[in-house]
């Protein structure tokens, strides 16, 4: 099975956890647990942000922030699959990964200007702050800012601003895992081979032999 445990409880690194059946979907035998573990939060967040909260329509344009990251890479792939034009963002080093996930173009947030994009219909924000504020100002009339980093601080002049916390929805989990099985979707953890590799990749803080090791990303 795979899914999301109750947000209001700790312990996702425990060997055993009791989870309500309504939060789970079957993990197909040909999808390994490492990939399965990486799917619910990134996949459901992308799905719900694009389709439930962002009401994405084919032909619209999406600004997918952090397009090489966990959520942004799935946002990029799903938006492309549903017929959107996707501008991925991130740092200079993320360009190729974002394009490989299917972004039509890439904007380096450290060196390029969001205003040069013109207008977009949907901003998917995973960063917040000043980048969220600048992104809100380029949303076309009737467009939407969707954010997953807390209460939105900026609004489009003529459009919606939505923030949300992801929920476990089994039917959506099945949509997502089907896409992984048939190759339409891949997670950004890609090359992680074993559960031992996955734990530090998925969690910035790792406990080893009673010591807490803080992993610093390169
Ligand atoms: N509300 C919800 O339900 C929900 C669900 C899922 C995630 N989230 C939140 O969404 C955020 C993103 O999660 P994630 O798992 O996708 O993280 P992630 O894998 O680290 O992806 C974020 C990406 O954005 C890039 N980025 C961040 N700040 C940037 C900046 N100032 N300029 C350029 N690039 C920048 C990161 O690059 P670097 O690594 O180089 O900084 C990274 O590639 C987190 O804050 C997470 O807590 C919320």
Short mmCIF file of C-alpha atoms and ligand atoms in Angstrom, two decimals:
data_model
loop_
_atom_site.label_atom_id
_atom_site.label_comp_id
_atom_site.label_asym_id
_atom_site.label_seq_id
_atom_site.Cartn_x
_atom_site.Cartn_y
_atom_site.Cartn_z
CA UNK A 1 0.00 0.00 0.00
CA UNK A 2 1.02 3.62 -0.27
CA UNK A 3 -0.46 6.94 0.82
CA UNK A 4 -0.07 9.67 3.42
CA UNK A 5 -0.27 9.10 7.17
CA UNK A 6 -2.24 11.48 9.34
CA UNK A 7 -0.56 14.93 9.29
CA UNK A 8 -1.22 15.45 12.98
CA UNK A 9 0.90 12.50 14.03
CA UNK A 10 4.64 11.90 14.05
CA UNK A 11 6.57 8.77 13.13
CA UNK A 12 6.77 8.29 9.36
CA UNK A 13 10.22 6.72 9.74
CA UNK A 14 8.91 4.03 12.08
CA UNK A 15 9.09 0.43 10.84
CA UNK A 16 5.34 0.04 11.48
CA UNK A 17 2.60 2.64 11.45
CA UNK A 18 -1.17 2.30 11.67
CA UNK A 19 -2.79 4.21 8.81
CA UNK A 20 -6.48 4.70 8.06
CA UNK A 21 -7.52 2.65 5.01
CA UNK A 22 -9.17 5.75 3.48
CA UNK A 23 -5.69 7.28 3.09
CA UNK A 24 -4.18 4.38 1.14
CA UNK A 25 -4.17 2.83 -2.32
CA UNK A 26 -2.60 -0.45 -3.47
CA UNK A 27 0.98 -0.12 -4.68
CA UNK A 28 1.30 -2.23 -7.84
CA UNK A 29 3.90 -4.99 -7.62
CA UNK A 30 6.05 -3.53 -10.37
CA UNK A 31 6.48 -0.16 -8.61
CA UNK A 32 9.10 -0.50 -5.89
CA UNK A 33 8.68 0.85 -2.40
CA UNK A 34 11.29 3.56 -2.86
CA UNK A 35 9.44 5.09 -5.78
CA UNK A 36 6.14 4.44 -3.99
CA UNK A 37 7.37 6.36 -0.95
CA UNK A 38 8.31 9.34 -3.09
CA UNK A 39 4.95 9.56 -4.84
CA UNK A 40 2.13 10.51 -2.46
CA UNK A 41 3.23 13.95 -1.30
CA UNK A 42 4.82 15.18 -4.51
CA UNK A 43 2.23 13.53 -6.76
CA UNK A 44 -0.89 14.46 -4.83
CA UNK A 45 0.32 18.01 -4.20
CA UNK A 46 0.92 18.51 -7.91
CA UNK A 47 -2.39 16.87 -8.89
CA UNK A 48 -4.50 18.80 -6.39
CA UNK A 49 -2.77 22.11 -7.06
CA UNK A 50 -3.14 21.87 -10.82
CA UNK A 51 -6.57 20.30 -11.19
CA UNK A 52 -8.59 20.92 -8.00
CA UNK A 53 -7.30 24.31 -6.92
CA UNK A 54 -5.80 25.63 -10.15
CA UNK A 55 -8.53 24.25 -12.46
CA UNK A 56 -6.01 23.88 -15.24
CA UNK A 57 -7.33 23.82 -18.80
CA UNK A 58 -5.52 22.52 -21.86
CA UNK A 59 -3.77 25.33 -23.71
CA UNK A 60 -3.12 27.42 -20.60
CA UNK A 61 0.35 28.41 -19.47
CA UNK A 62 1.82 27.32 -16.13
CA UNK A 63 4.75 28.80 -14.25
CA UNK A 64 6.12 25.78 -12.36
CA UNK A 65 8.49 26.96 -9.66
CA UNK A 66 11.20 24.57 -8.48
CA UNK A 67 10.64 22.47 -11.58
CA UNK A 68 13.55 20.14 -10.81
CA UNK A 69 12.34 19.52 -7.24
CA UNK A 70 9.98 16.94 -5.79
CA UNK A 71 6.67 18.77 -6.29
CA UNK A 72 7.70 20.97 -9.24
CA UNK A 73 8.93 18.04 -11.34
CA UNK A 74 5.53 16.35 -11.08
CA UNK A 75 3.73 19.67 -11.69
CA UNK A 76 5.78 20.05 -14.86
CA UNK A 77 5.07 16.55 -16.16
CA UNK A 78 1.33 16.54 -15.36
CA UNK A 79 0.76 20.03 -16.74
CA UNK A 80 2.48 19.07 -20.00
CA UNK A 81 0.49 15.84 -20.23
CA UNK A 82 -2.75 17.83 -19.85
CA UNK A 83 -1.86 20.18 -22.68
CA UNK A 84 -0.41 23.19 -20.86
CA UNK A 85 2.62 25.26 -21.87
CA UNK A 86 5.07 25.01 -18.97
CA UNK A 87 7.74 27.46 -17.91
CA UNK A 88 9.86 25.79 -15.26
CA UNK A 89 12.00 27.72 -12.81
CA UNK A 90 14.83 27.05 -10.41
CA UNK A 91 18.54 27.66 -10.19
CA UNK A 92 20.93 27.57 -13.13
CA UNK A 93 21.97 23.99 -12.34
CA UNK A 94 18.31 22.85 -12.54
CA UNK A 95 17.82 23.87 -16.17
CA UNK A 96 18.50 20.54 -17.87
CA UNK A 97 16.54 18.53 -15.28
CA UNK A 98 13.52 20.82 -15.67
CA UNK A 99 13.66 20.56 -19.46
CA UNK A 100 14.02 16.77 -19.17
CA UNK A 101 10.85 16.70 -17.05
CA UNK A 102 9.12 18.38 -19.98
CA UNK A 103 9.23 22.12 -19.32
CA UNK A 104 8.86 24.05 -22.59
CA UNK A 105 11.25 26.67 -21.29
CA UNK A 106 13.26 27.39 -18.15
CA UNK A 107 13.84 30.54 -16.15
CA UNK A 108 16.87 30.79 -13.85
CA UNK A 109 15.49 32.69 -10.86
CA UNK A 110 18.95 33.86 -9.76
CA UNK A 111 19.87 35.47 -13.07
CA UNK A 112 16.73 36.03 -15.14
CA UNK A 113 13.73 38.25 -14.61
CA UNK A 114 10.22 36.89 -14.05
CA UNK A 115 8.77 39.98 -15.74
CA UNK A 116 10.37 38.87 -19.03
CA UNK A 117 7.93 35.94 -19.16
CA UNK A 118 4.99 38.15 -20.04
CA UNK A 119 1.80 36.57 -18.67
CA UNK A 120 0.78 33.14 -17.38
CA UNK A 121 -2.56 31.57 -16.41
CA UNK A 122 -1.40 29.57 -13.41
CA UNK A 123 1.53 29.97 -11.03
CA UNK A 124 2.42 26.90 -8.97
CA UNK A 125 4.44 28.30 -6.08
CA UNK A 126 6.71 26.13 -3.93
CA UNK A 127 9.00 28.95 -2.81
CA UNK A 128 6.99 31.88 -1.41
CA UNK A 129 8.29 35.31 -0.39
CA UNK A 130 9.46 37.74 -3.01
CA UNK A 131 9.29 35.13 -5.78
CA UNK A 132 5.64 34.53 -4.96
CA UNK A 133 4.93 38.28 -4.99
CA UNK A 134 6.66 38.83 -8.33
CA UNK A 135 4.92 35.81 -9.82
CA UNK A 136 1.48 37.04 -8.76
CA UNK A 137 2.00 40.20 -10.76
CA UNK A 138 2.43 38.34 -14.06
CA UNK A 139 -0.81 36.33 -13.77
CA UNK A 140 -3.25 37.03 -16.57
CA UNK A 141 -6.82 38.18 -15.78
CA UNK A 142 -8.84 35.24 -14.47
CA UNK A 143 -5.67 33.29 -13.61
CA UNK A 144 -4.66 31.58 -10.38
CA UNK A 145 -1.80 31.58 -7.92
CA UNK A 146 -1.58 28.22 -6.16
CA UNK A 147 0.84 28.02 -3.26
CA UNK A 148 1.87 25.17 -0.97
CA UNK A 149 4.18 27.13 1.33
CA UNK A 150 1.65 28.61 3.73
CA UNK A 151 -0.90 31.39 3.55
CA UNK A 152 -0.53 33.34 0.31
CA UNK A 153 1.02 36.77 0.78
CA UNK A 154 0.29 38.03 -2.73
CA UNK A 155 -2.72 38.02 -5.02
CA UNK A 156 -3.14 38.44 -8.74
CA UNK A 157 -4.78 41.77 -9.61
CA UNK A 158 -7.68 39.97 -11.30
CA UNK A 159 -7.63 36.32 -10.29
CA UNK A 160 -7.54 33.82 -7.45
CA UNK A 161 -4.91 33.04 -4.85
CA UNK A 162 -5.17 29.64 -3.17
CA UNK A 163 -3.04 27.88 -0.59
CA UNK A 164 -3.68 24.34 0.52
CA UNK A 165 -2.30 21.35 2.41
CA UNK A 166 -2.25 18.10 0.46
CA UNK A 167 -4.71 15.32 1.35
CA UNK A 168 -4.52 11.62 0.67
CA UNK A 169 -7.06 10.71 -2.03
CA UNK A 170 -6.86 7.05 -3.13
CA UNK A 171 -8.37 7.65 -6.59
CA UNK A 172 -5.72 10.28 -7.26
CA UNK A 173 -2.97 8.00 -5.91
CA UNK A 174 -4.08 5.44 -8.48
CA UNK A 175 -4.02 8.00 -11.30
CA UNK A 176 -0.48 8.90 -10.29
CA UNK A 177 0.88 5.39 -9.86
CA UNK A 178 -0.67 4.34 -13.20
CA UNK A 179 1.39 7.04 -14.85
CA UNK A 180 4.56 5.80 -13.14
CA UNK A 181 3.85 2.27 -14.32
CA UNK A 182 3.40 3.24 -17.95
CA UNK A 183 6.31 5.69 -17.99
CA UNK A 184 4.35 8.94 -18.30
CA UNK A 185 5.59 10.13 -14.90
CA UNK A 186 8.83 9.83 -13.00
CA UNK A 187 9.81 11.17 -9.61
CA UNK A 188 12.79 13.42 -9.08
CA UNK A 189 14.48 10.84 -6.85
CA UNK A 190 15.02 8.80 -10.04
CA UNK A 191 18.30 7.09 -9.36
CA UNK A 192 17.75 6.23 -5.69
CA UNK A 193 18.30 2.49 -5.64
CA UNK A 194 17.52 1.20 -2.16
CA UNK A 195 15.49 2.12 0.88
CA UNK A 196 18.76 2.94 2.70
CA UNK A 197 19.53 5.51 -0.02
CA UNK A 198 15.99 6.80 -0.03
CA UNK A 199 15.81 7.73 3.65
CA UNK A 200 18.48 10.46 3.51
CA UNK A 201 17.24 11.56 0.07
CA UNK A 202 13.71 12.02 1.32
CA UNK A 203 14.59 13.40 4.76
CA UNK A 204 17.10 16.14 5.47
CA UNK A 205 17.71 14.84 9.00
CA UNK A 206 18.89 11.30 9.42
CA UNK A 207 19.42 9.40 12.66
CA UNK A 208 22.37 7.04 12.76
CA UNK A 209 23.42 5.00 15.78
CA UNK A 210 21.67 7.44 18.11
CA UNK A 211 23.36 10.49 16.56
CA UNK A 212 21.50 13.03 14.49
CA UNK A 213 23.34 13.74 11.25
CA UNK A 214 22.30 16.94 9.49
CA UNK A 215 22.71 16.48 5.76
CA UNK A 216 23.64 19.62 3.86
CA UNK A 217 22.61 19.64 0.23
CA UNK A 218 25.47 20.46 -2.18
N1 LIG B 1 1.18 22.42 1.45
C1 LIG B 1 1.47 21.18 1.10
O1 LIG B 1 0.62 20.30 1.13
C2 LIG B 1 2.86 20.84 0.61
C3 LIG B 1 3.08 19.63 -0.02
C4 LIG B 1 4.35 19.36 -0.52
C5 LIG B 1 5.37 20.28 -0.35
N2 LIG B 1 5.13 21.44 0.32
C6 LIG B 1 6.20 22.45 0.47
O2 LIG B 1 6.60 22.83 -0.84
C7 LIG B 1 7.96 23.20 -0.81
C8 LIG B 1 8.72 22.48 -1.92
O3 LIG B 1 8.74 21.10 -1.62
P1 LIG B 1 9.60 20.10 -2.51
O4 LIG B 1 9.53 18.79 -1.83
O5 LIG B 1 9.21 20.22 -3.93
O6 LIG B 1 11.07 20.72 -2.31
P2 LIG B 1 12.36 20.49 -3.23
O7 LIG B 1 12.42 19.09 -3.75
O8 LIG B 1 13.52 20.99 -2.42
O9 LIG B 1 12.09 21.45 -4.49
C9 LIG B 1 12.13 22.83 -4.40
C10 LIG B 1 12.93 23.32 -5.61
O10 LIG B 1 12.84 24.74 -5.67
C11 LIG B 1 14.15 25.28 -5.75
N3 LIG B 1 14.20 26.57 -5.08
C12 LIG B 1 13.81 26.85 -3.81
N4 LIG B 1 14.01 28.15 -3.53
C13 LIG B 1 14.55 28.69 -4.66
C14 LIG B 1 14.98 29.99 -4.99
N5 LIG B 1 14.91 31.00 -4.12
N6 LIG B 1 15.47 30.20 -6.24
C15 LIG B 1 15.56 29.18 -7.12
N7 LIG B 1 15.17 27.92 -6.86
C16 LIG B 1 14.67 27.68 -5.63
C17 LIG B 1 15.01 24.27 -5.01
O11 LIG B 1 16.35 24.42 -5.37
P3 LIG B 1 17.46 24.30 -4.20
O12 LIG B 1 17.33 22.92 -3.65
O13 LIG B 1 18.73 24.53 -4.93
O14 LIG B 1 17.13 25.36 -3.19
C18 LIG B 1 14.41 22.97 -5.49
O15 LIG B 1 14.89 22.57 -6.76
C19 LIG B 1 8.47 22.89 0.60
O16 LIG B 1 8.45 24.10 1.35
C20 LIG B 1 7.46 21.92 1.13
O17 LIG B 1 7.36 21.95 2.55
C21 LIG B 1 3.90 21.73 0.80
#
